[in-house]
XYZ file of C-alpha atoms in Angstrom:
460
model
C 183.431 -37.218 -159.180
C 185.431 -40.393 -159.674
C 183.824 -43.696 -158.778
C 187.118 -44.842 -157.256
C 187.444 -44.175 -153.565
C 190.035 -41.806 -152.197
C 189.786 -43.030 -148.597
C 189.704 -46.814 -148.055
C 189.089 -47.923 -144.494
C 191.975 -48.715 -142.147
C 190.944 -52.239 -141.137
C 193.213 -52.957 -138.164
C 192.748 -53.899 -134.526
C 194.104 -50.475 -133.577
C 191.508 -48.743 -135.751
C 188.685 -50.782 -134.219
C 189.816 -49.956 -130.679
C 190.319 -46.281 -131.536
C 186.631 -46.119 -132.433
C 185.155 -48.579 -129.956
C 186.756 -47.469 -126.686
C 185.514 -43.843 -126.757
C 182.061 -45.026 -127.802
C 181.942 -47.581 -124.993
C 182.873 -44.893 -122.478
C 180.237 -42.590 -123.953
C 177.568 -45.282 -123.545
C 178.605 -45.871 -119.929
C 178.216 -42.200 -118.921
C 174.436 -42.306 -119.358
C 173.525 -44.605 -116.405
C 175.917 -42.645 -114.191
C 173.958 -39.510 -115.006
C 170.710 -41.222 -114.040
C 172.234 -42.318 -110.752
C 173.277 -38.752 -109.874
C 169.874 -37.347 -110.841
C 168.127 -39.937 -108.666
C 170.474 -39.197 -105.762
C 169.957 -35.428 -105.943
C 166.162 -35.770 -106.019
C 166.149 -38.679 -103.555
C 167.969 -36.658 -100.924
C 165.033 -34.259 -100.791
C 163.326 -36.988 -98.759
C 160.063 -37.039 -100.713
C 159.402 -40.395 -102.338
C 156.832 -39.052 -104.805
C 159.420 -36.655 -106.302
C 161.861 -39.484 -106.983
C 159.051 -41.501 -108.525
C 158.005 -38.498 -110.598
C 161.471 -38.005 -112.096
C 161.707 -41.737 -112.820
C 158.269 -41.770 -114.501
C 158.813 -38.595 -116.516
C 162.316 -39.664 -117.558
C 160.899 -42.984 -118.751
C 158.366 -41.221 -120.982
C 160.875 -38.668 -122.316
C 163.639 -41.220 -122.835
C 161.284 -43.562 -124.674
C 160.330 -40.764 -127.081
C 163.958 -39.775 -127.644
C 165.198 -43.366 -127.909
C 162.650 -44.030 -130.646
C 164.286 -41.157 -132.525
C 167.760 -42.647 -132.147
C 167.632 -43.344 -135.869
C 168.919 -39.793 -136.328
C 172.266 -40.826 -134.854
C 172.497 -44.191 -136.582
C 171.249 -43.049 -139.978
C 173.495 -39.992 -139.970
C 176.510 -42.109 -139.012
C 175.960 -44.581 -141.843
C 175.363 -41.961 -144.543
C 178.260 -39.804 -143.309
C 180.661 -42.760 -143.261
C 179.766 -43.596 -146.844
C 180.339 -39.992 -147.927
C 183.709 -39.977 -146.123
C 184.734 -43.223 -147.807
C 183.773 -41.822 -151.194
C 185.762 -38.639 -150.421
C 182.622 -36.697 -151.318
C 182.727 -33.565 -149.157
C 179.635 -32.126 -150.830
C 177.582 -35.198 -149.977
C 178.874 -35.159 -146.390
C 177.824 -31.510 -146.085
C 174.348 -32.139 -147.493
C 173.816 -35.240 -145.309
C 174.677 -33.215 -142.213
C 172.521 -30.230 -143.193
C 169.597 -32.496 -144.085
C 169.867 -34.438 -140.819
C 170.042 -31.232 -138.758
C 166.966 -29.853 -140.514
C 165.131 -33.119 -139.848
C 166.187 -33.102 -136.182
C 164.985 -29.546 -135.606
C 161.733 -30.228 -137.460
C 160.956 -33.356 -135.452
C 161.920 -31.567 -132.238
C 159.451 -28.774 -132.930
C 156.725 -31.343 -133.668
C 157.386 -33.031 -130.321
C 156.998 -29.701 -128.522
C 153.699 -29.064 -130.318
C 152.488 -32.572 -129.385
C 153.721 -32.470 -125.786
C 150.236 -32.654 -124.247
C 149.016 -35.818 -126.042
C 152.445 -37.448 -125.685
C 152.485 -36.760 -121.959
C 148.901 -37.900 -121.515
C 149.548 -41.204 -123.316
C 152.815 -41.893 -121.527
C 151.526 -41.211 -118.026
C 148.312 -43.112 -118.705
C 150.396 -46.179 -119.525
C 152.539 -45.777 -116.394
C 149.420 -45.227 -114.253
C 151.207 -43.753 -111.231
C 149.571 -42.078 -108.249
C 148.041 -38.597 -108.768
C 150.809 -37.017 -106.671
C 153.558 -38.649 -108.744
C 151.794 -37.912 -112.024
C 151.389 -34.208 -111.218
C 155.095 -33.786 -110.446
C 156.066 -35.932 -113.437
C 154.007 -33.757 -115.780
C 155.829 -30.684 -114.509
C 159.173 -32.348 -115.280
C 158.040 -33.594 -118.691
C 156.514 -30.266 -119.767
C 159.888 -28.592 -119.182
C 162.096 -31.424 -120.457
C 160.236 -31.733 -123.769
C 161.519 -28.281 -124.769
C 164.969 -29.854 -125.014
C 163.778 -32.037 -127.919
C 165.310 -30.008 -130.809
C 168.636 -29.766 -128.983
C 168.646 -33.451 -127.950
C 167.973 -34.509 -131.545
C 170.663 -32.150 -132.865
C 173.006 -33.908 -130.430
C 172.022 -37.253 -131.950
C 172.919 -35.912 -135.386
C 176.183 -34.420 -134.106
C 177.226 -37.717 -132.523
C 176.276 -39.609 -135.683
C 178.262 -37.246 -137.887
C 181.323 -37.442 -135.629
C 181.163 -41.240 -135.443
C 180.577 -41.540 -139.180
C 183.634 -39.413 -139.890
C 185.786 -41.485 -137.540
C 186.004 -38.859 -134.776
C 184.628 -40.959 -131.947
C 186.984 -39.135 -129.589
C 185.144 -35.877 -130.170
C 181.824 -37.675 -129.809
C 182.967 -38.889 -126.387
C 184.039 -35.345 -125.453
C 180.581 -33.992 -126.263
C 178.868 -36.748 -124.269
C 181.092 -36.177 -121.241
C 180.487 -32.427 -121.435
C 176.719 -32.999 -121.670
C 176.564 -35.363 -118.710
C 178.948 -33.452 -116.424
C 177.108 -30.197 -117.076
C 173.805 -31.941 -116.426
C 175.095 -33.242 -113.099
C 176.392 -29.802 -112.091
C 173.179 -28.004 -113.053
C 171.011 -30.606 -111.316
C 172.946 -30.155 -108.100
C 172.799 -26.344 -108.435
C 169.102 -26.089 -109.318
C 167.775 -28.857 -107.050
C 170.072 -28.815 -104.014
C 171.225 -25.197 -104.322
C 168.150 -23.288 -105.490
C 165.544 -25.745 -104.173
C 163.645 -25.975 -107.454
C 162.800 -29.688 -107.059
C 161.797 -31.641 -110.144
C 161.565 -28.444 -112.181
C 165.237 -27.806 -111.429
C 166.170 -31.282 -112.640
C 164.253 -30.717 -115.879
C 165.791 -27.281 -116.438
C 169.245 -28.750 -115.837
C 168.707 -31.323 -118.572
C 167.234 -28.732 -120.944
C 170.181 -26.345 -120.573
C 172.693 -29.198 -120.826
C 171.216 -30.396 -124.113
C 171.262 -26.832 -125.466
C 174.903 -26.318 -124.456
C 175.955 -29.686 -125.916
C 174.229 -28.861 -129.218
C 176.118 -25.565 -129.339
C 179.376 -27.411 -128.625
C 178.667 -29.897 -131.401
C 178.086 -27.122 -133.933
C 181.248 -25.375 -132.726
C 183.207 -28.593 -133.279
C 181.877 -28.814 -136.821
C 183.217 -25.310 -137.444
C 186.553 -26.219 -135.829
C 186.808 -29.282 -138.087
C 186.134 -27.094 -141.102
C 182.785 -28.703 -141.866
C 180.098 -26.624 -143.515
C 176.664 -27.271 -142.037
C 174.719 -24.935 -144.293
C 173.272 -26.003 -147.618
C 170.768 -24.463 -150.035
C 167.223 -25.565 -149.280
C 166.929 -27.097 -152.744
C 169.802 -29.458 -151.897
C 168.295 -30.386 -148.529
C 164.943 -31.321 -150.088
C 166.447 -32.863 -153.242
C 164.116 -35.805 -153.806
C 166.436 -38.802 -154.151
C 168.714 -37.855 -151.268
C 165.868 -36.867 -148.984
C 163.871 -40.010 -149.739
C 166.930 -42.158 -149.092
C 167.513 -40.540 -145.692
C 163.835 -40.833 -144.767
C 163.741 -44.493 -145.821
C 166.873 -45.314 -143.812
C 165.524 -43.512 -140.751
C 162.077 -45.111 -141.088
C 163.547 -48.599 -141.223
C 165.790 -47.986 -138.195
C 162.849 -46.557 -136.251
C 160.717 -49.652 -136.939
C 163.647 -51.870 -135.948
C 164.083 -49.906 -132.723
C 160.359 -50.093 -131.933
C 160.460 -53.874 -132.385
C 163.504 -54.121 -130.117
C 161.856 -51.997 -127.426
C 158.730 -54.128 -127.658
C 160.770 -57.319 -127.258
C 162.413 -56.169 -124.025
C 159.206 -54.548 -122.794
C 157.414 -57.852 -123.386
C 160.132 -59.656 -121.409
C 159.628 -57.278 -118.468
C 155.846 -57.562 -118.622
C 155.893 -61.362 -118.655
C 158.357 -61.364 -115.767
C 155.952 -59.145 -113.824
C 153.216 -61.718 -114.332
C 155.421 -64.196 -112.513
C 155.278 -62.056 -109.382
C 157.334 -59.373 -107.686
C 160.230 -61.718 -106.906
C 160.540 -62.869 -110.523
C 160.291 -59.290 -111.785
C 163.016 -58.127 -109.402
C 165.258 -61.120 -110.146
C 164.972 -60.513 -113.900
C 165.818 -56.835 -113.393
C 168.982 -57.819 -111.504
C 169.979 -60.312 -114.202
C 169.237 -57.830 -116.974
C 171.695 -55.427 -115.332
C 174.395 -58.084 -115.698
C 173.582 -58.370 -119.393
C 173.533 -54.587 -119.870
C 177.019 -54.200 -118.389
C 178.478 -56.222 -121.260
C 176.261 -54.591 -123.895
C 178.051 -51.277 -123.380
C 181.176 -52.899 -124.824
C 179.245 -54.725 -127.552
C 177.576 -51.435 -128.513
C 180.967 -49.770 -128.769
C 182.333 -52.370 -131.178
C 179.064 -52.467 -133.121
C 179.293 -48.704 -133.648
C 182.920 -49.109 -134.743
C 181.715 -51.658 -137.297
C 179.066 -49.152 -138.358
C 181.659 -46.496 -139.234
C 184.147 -48.867 -140.864
C 181.499 -50.673 -142.905
C 179.975 -47.402 -144.093
C 183.355 -45.959 -145.070
C 184.230 -49.152 -146.949
C 180.961 -49.059 -148.877
C 181.579 -45.436 -149.815
C 185.136 -46.283 -150.882
C 184.007 -49.349 -152.884
C 186.578 -51.273 -150.821
C 185.167 -54.779 -150.551
C 188.259 -56.340 -148.993
C 188.413 -53.572 -146.387
C 184.711 -54.071 -145.700
C 185.132 -57.778 -145.084
C 188.202 -57.239 -142.904
C 186.358 -54.633 -140.855
C 183.453 -56.972 -140.217
C 185.801 -59.807 -139.312
C 187.811 -57.683 -136.886
C 184.771 -56.172 -135.182
C 183.291 -59.666 -135.016
C 186.373 -60.984 -133.231
C 186.120 -58.260 -130.602
C 182.358 -58.693 -130.148
C 182.762 -62.442 -129.814
C 185.652 -61.987 -127.399
C 183.633 -59.747 -125.125
C 180.699 -62.153 -125.379
C 182.935 -64.963 -124.092
C 184.400 -62.680 -121.424
C 180.904 -61.679 -120.317
C 179.905 -65.327 -120.002
C 182.994 -66.157 -117.950
C 182.674 -63.144 -115.643
C 178.962 -63.728 -115.058
C 179.493 -67.363 -114.151
C 182.461 -66.554 -111.914
C 181.185 -63.444 -110.142
C 177.500 -63.255 -110.966
C 176.227 -64.494 -107.626
C 178.409 -62.007 -105.742
C 177.036 -59.173 -107.876
C 173.479 -60.402 -107.346
C 174.042 -60.313 -103.589
C 175.468 -56.793 -103.881
C 172.509 -55.476 -105.902
C 169.758 -57.084 -103.820
C 169.501 -57.873 -100.116
C 166.249 -59.820 -100.489
C 166.850 -63.549 -99.959
C 164.054 -64.637 -102.312
C 165.250 -62.327 -105.099
C 168.812 -63.540 -104.629
C 167.748 -67.171 -104.877
C 165.582 -66.590 -107.957
C 168.318 -64.622 -109.731
C 170.968 -67.235 -108.914
C 168.696 -69.963 -110.284
C 168.467 -68.247 -113.700
C 171.975 -66.771 -113.757
C 173.130 -69.099 -116.553
C 170.594 -67.578 -118.950
C 171.820 -64.032 -118.312
C 175.427 -65.214 -118.605
C 174.730 -66.685 -122.044
C 172.914 -63.578 -123.331
C 176.018 -61.491 -124.252
C 177.626 -64.395 -126.114
C 174.422 -65.369 -127.921
C 173.624 -61.728 -128.696
C 177.113 -60.669 -129.860
C 176.449 -61.416 -133.580
C 173.239 -59.375 -133.436
C 175.130 -56.350 -132.090
C 177.843 -56.764 -134.719
C 175.505 -57.092 -137.683
C 173.270 -54.246 -136.540
C 176.336 -52.011 -136.842
C 177.301 -53.467 -140.217
C 173.797 -53.206 -141.651
C 173.403 -49.598 -140.468
C 176.807 -48.567 -141.829
C 176.084 -50.192 -145.179
C 172.519 -48.744 -145.057
C 170.996 -52.205 -145.476
C 168.262 -50.948 -143.229
C 165.297 -52.470 -145.045
C 166.756 -55.944 -144.601
C 167.661 -55.164 -140.979
C 164.071 -54.097 -140.328
C 162.571 -57.174 -141.956
C 164.938 -59.582 -140.204
C 164.245 -57.926 -136.851
C 160.506 -58.448 -137.370
C 161.140 -62.093 -138.319
C 163.238 -62.600 -135.170
C 160.513 -60.952 -133.093
C 157.953 -63.380 -134.513
C 160.234 -66.310 -133.597
C 160.634 -64.868 -130.106
C 156.892 -64.663 -129.523
C 156.356 -68.144 -130.953
C 159.112 -69.526 -128.719
C 157.572 -67.867 -125.671
C 154.170 -69.386 -126.427
C 155.759 -72.823 -126.805
C 157.868 -72.515 -123.638
C 155.639 -70.565 -121.273
C 154.858 -73.736 -119.366
C 158.475 -73.670 -118.138
C 157.960 -70.406 -116.274
C 160.780 -67.891 -116.068
C 163.255 -70.358 -117.566
C 161.030 -70.541 -120.635
C 160.899 -66.736 -120.816
C 164.705 -66.459 -120.689
C 165.058 -69.233 -123.283
C 162.712 -67.344 -125.619
C 164.817 -64.200 -125.166
C 167.986 -66.138 -126.016
C 166.260 -67.498 -129.122
C 165.367 -63.923 -130.084
C 168.965 -62.746 -129.693
C 170.329 -65.748 -131.581
C 167.758 -65.412 -134.372
C 168.657 -61.767 -134.943
C 172.318 -62.544 -135.428
C 171.777 -65.748 -137.401
C 169.294 -64.231 -139.850
C 171.568 -61.268 -140.502
C 174.600 -63.536 -140.894
C 172.720 -65.580 -143.500
C 171.748 -62.437 -145.402
C 175.192 -60.819 -145.134
C 176.964 -62.623 -148.052
C 174.216 -61.811 -150.560
C 174.026 -58.163 -149.560
C 177.809 -57.828 -149.680
C 178.019 -59.242 -153.194
C 175.126 -57.076 -154.352
C 176.533 -53.895 -152.814
C 180.023 -54.176 -154.283
C 178.826 -55.456 -157.657
C 176.363 -52.572 -158.034
C 178.874 -50.074 -159.443
C 180.782 -52.618 -161.498
C 183.981 -51.096 -160.120
C 185.779 -51.822 -156.855
C 188.635 -49.985 -155.263
C 192.012 -51.023 -156.689
C 193.406 -51.547 -153.198
C 190.519 -53.906 -152.499
C 191.268 -55.934 -155.636
C 194.946 -56.186 -154.818
C 194.413 -57.154 -151.157
C 194.091 -60.672 -149.861
C 190.381 -60.886 -148.894
C 191.241 -63.448 -146.235
C 193.959 -61.407 -144.542
C 193.455 -59.589 -141.282
C 196.127 -57.031 -140.408
C 196.969 -56.723 -136.757
C 197.087 -53.264 -135.206
């Protein structure tokens, strides 16, 4: 196998948009699914059933979100194999990730009782809600192997540059879930069990579609067991996934801590922060899309040993992330109060949210570099550094909160902005060293990279 890449990255605005737009749309389908599920259950007229689905979904989604490393790790390793034009490595990465997904899924099913007990103990809902939520969770957990296979499928499609097919699978999954929820809950009258069965069958069908797409693309997903458990490759995948999981846990803790401290400020503060966080999340769908585009392009460039393409990719994705950060700031300042009034009818909540609107408006702009560099670090598999820098930013966040807690909710929002800024700044400081180290490691760069102008950015 030659060390010179056969597939340098196409670092253009068009290439970034071709990846980012489908991924943004895929991210945005998830909350729509939750809205439909809540509506179907809510129309049964029993408040405890709606609460049960919300509680059980929170527990299940937390477990699955913690395992999101399967998508991110697979995307990074696949992109590098694609850039290196190493079909054998791409095949083994996919087979190894699928085996890991199925194995973890089976473990989750075996551990469903203690996982459910811990999750519902932390939520501490009423006995009526908890009983219905357990029913939902005990059915939904059986979707774990299929849900994790879907993570791997999405990661492999993104890593290979087929974000369009990734979007197709996500749309299929969510539309089928909506249809089955309506059929089982409203049609058959199965209640929360019907909602859980709908999700289970949707995940199974989407996993089957993903595997069918692999076959259609001509990808081989089978590999000898000795290749799957080959020590260096397996340990690399496990290390990448471990680091991403720790990073994700730290991120979840940071936002969970924000919610918990807001709750200590009272119901009005908690509700106002929830409204403002929705404003922030609207922009993050776009930032996530461009971050995932950076993930694929950075990984492919690393595999291709194309340093100039790598730097161009980061610069282009950074321009789009920064642009949407500025746009988010402008839109929030211009229309934020109208959206607050639309979301909440409570006068006190409206006033509290309007008072702190500037903080939420700044969050997308301040956080844009963190989104960008998360994608870059995952694509380049700099996951150990990403993990360590996330933990450092988390420590700064907690220290800032302790120093600013006398300022109430404004201090809490300021600490969150410091956390977002610290993540991006620390990664930006580390980026030049890691780039030099990565492309000097082989002692050979791609000829196209050497002949290109490292400062040039080609327009799409």
